[in-house]
PDB file of C-alpha atoms in Angstrom:
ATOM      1  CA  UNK A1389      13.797-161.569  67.950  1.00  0.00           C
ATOM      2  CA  UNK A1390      15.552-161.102  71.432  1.00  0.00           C
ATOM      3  CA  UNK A1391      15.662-165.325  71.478  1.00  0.00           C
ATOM      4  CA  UNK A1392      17.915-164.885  68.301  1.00  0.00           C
ATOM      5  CA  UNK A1393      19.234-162.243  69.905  1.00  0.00           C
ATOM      6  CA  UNK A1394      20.794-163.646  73.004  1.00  0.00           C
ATOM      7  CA  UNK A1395      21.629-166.962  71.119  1.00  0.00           C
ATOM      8  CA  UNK A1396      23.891-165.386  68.926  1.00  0.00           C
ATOM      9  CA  UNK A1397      25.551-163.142  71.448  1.00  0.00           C
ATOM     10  CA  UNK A1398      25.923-166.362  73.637  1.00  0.00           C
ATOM     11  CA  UNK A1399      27.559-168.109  70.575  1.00  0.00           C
ATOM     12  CA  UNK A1400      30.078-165.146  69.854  1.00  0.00           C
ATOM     13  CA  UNK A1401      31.302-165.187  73.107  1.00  0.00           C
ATOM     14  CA  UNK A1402      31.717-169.111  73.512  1.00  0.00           C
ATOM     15  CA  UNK A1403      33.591-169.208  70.135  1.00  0.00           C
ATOM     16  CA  UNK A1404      35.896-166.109  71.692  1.00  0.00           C
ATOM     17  CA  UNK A1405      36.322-167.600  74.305  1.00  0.00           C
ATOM     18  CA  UNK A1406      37.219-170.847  72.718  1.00  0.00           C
ATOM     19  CA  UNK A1407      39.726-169.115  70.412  1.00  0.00           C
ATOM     20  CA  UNK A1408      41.637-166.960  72.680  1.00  0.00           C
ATOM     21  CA  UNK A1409      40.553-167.982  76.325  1.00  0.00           C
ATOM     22  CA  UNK A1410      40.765-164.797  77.642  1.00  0.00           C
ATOM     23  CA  UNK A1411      37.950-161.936  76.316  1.00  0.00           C
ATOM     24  CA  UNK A1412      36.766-158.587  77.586  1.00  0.00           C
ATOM     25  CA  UNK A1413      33.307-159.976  78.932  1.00  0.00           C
ATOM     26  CA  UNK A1414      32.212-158.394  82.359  1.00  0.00           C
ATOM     27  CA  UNK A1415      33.434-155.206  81.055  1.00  0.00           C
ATOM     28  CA  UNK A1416      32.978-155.235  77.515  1.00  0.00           C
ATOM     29  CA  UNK A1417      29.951-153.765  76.665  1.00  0.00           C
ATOM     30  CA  UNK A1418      29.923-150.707  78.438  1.00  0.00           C
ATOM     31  CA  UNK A1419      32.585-148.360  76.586  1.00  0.00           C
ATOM     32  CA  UNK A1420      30.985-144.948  78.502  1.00  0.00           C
ATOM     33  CA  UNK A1421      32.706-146.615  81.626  1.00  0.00           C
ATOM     34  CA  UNK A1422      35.404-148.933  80.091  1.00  0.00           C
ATOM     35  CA  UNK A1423      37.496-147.757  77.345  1.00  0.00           C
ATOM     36  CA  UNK A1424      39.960-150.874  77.982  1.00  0.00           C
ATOM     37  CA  UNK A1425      37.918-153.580  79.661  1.00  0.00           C
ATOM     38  CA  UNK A1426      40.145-156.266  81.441  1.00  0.00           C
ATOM     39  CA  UNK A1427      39.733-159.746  79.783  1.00  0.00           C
ATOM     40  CA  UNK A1428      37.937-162.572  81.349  1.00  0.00           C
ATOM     41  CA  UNK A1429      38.862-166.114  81.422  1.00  0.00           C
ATOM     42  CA  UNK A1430      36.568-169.265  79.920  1.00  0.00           C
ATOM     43  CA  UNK A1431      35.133-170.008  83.254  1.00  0.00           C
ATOM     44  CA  UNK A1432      34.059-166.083  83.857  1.00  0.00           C
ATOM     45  CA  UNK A1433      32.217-165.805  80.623  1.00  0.00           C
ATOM     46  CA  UNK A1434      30.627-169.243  81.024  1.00  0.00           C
ATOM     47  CA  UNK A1435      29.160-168.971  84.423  1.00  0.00           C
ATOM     48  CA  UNK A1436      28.132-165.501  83.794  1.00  0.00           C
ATOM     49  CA  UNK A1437      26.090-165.383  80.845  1.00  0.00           C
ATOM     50  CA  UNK A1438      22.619-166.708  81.055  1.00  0.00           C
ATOM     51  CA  UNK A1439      23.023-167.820  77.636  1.00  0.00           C
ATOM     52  CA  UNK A1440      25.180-171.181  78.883  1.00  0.00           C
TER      53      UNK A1440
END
């Protein structure tokens, strides 16, 4: 389940990315800390996420 898991997460993010170029990536999924995360460009979310 946490293979399906990342896969998809990896795949929403590459189609965001795609789409708009800039997403909140880094930041994004910590709204305790960041109510407005700063967006991330293509090359930020690719070379970050272990998923790519």
């Amino acid at each position: 389940m946490a293979a399906i898991a990342k896969i998809l997460k990896a795949k929403a993010f590459f189609e965001l990315s795609c789409i708009w170029d800039k997403v909140p990536f880094t930041e994004a999924l910590d709204g305790a800390n960041f109510a407005s995360p700063n967006f991330d460009g293509q090359e930020v979310v690719f070379h970050k996420h272990p998923g790519f």
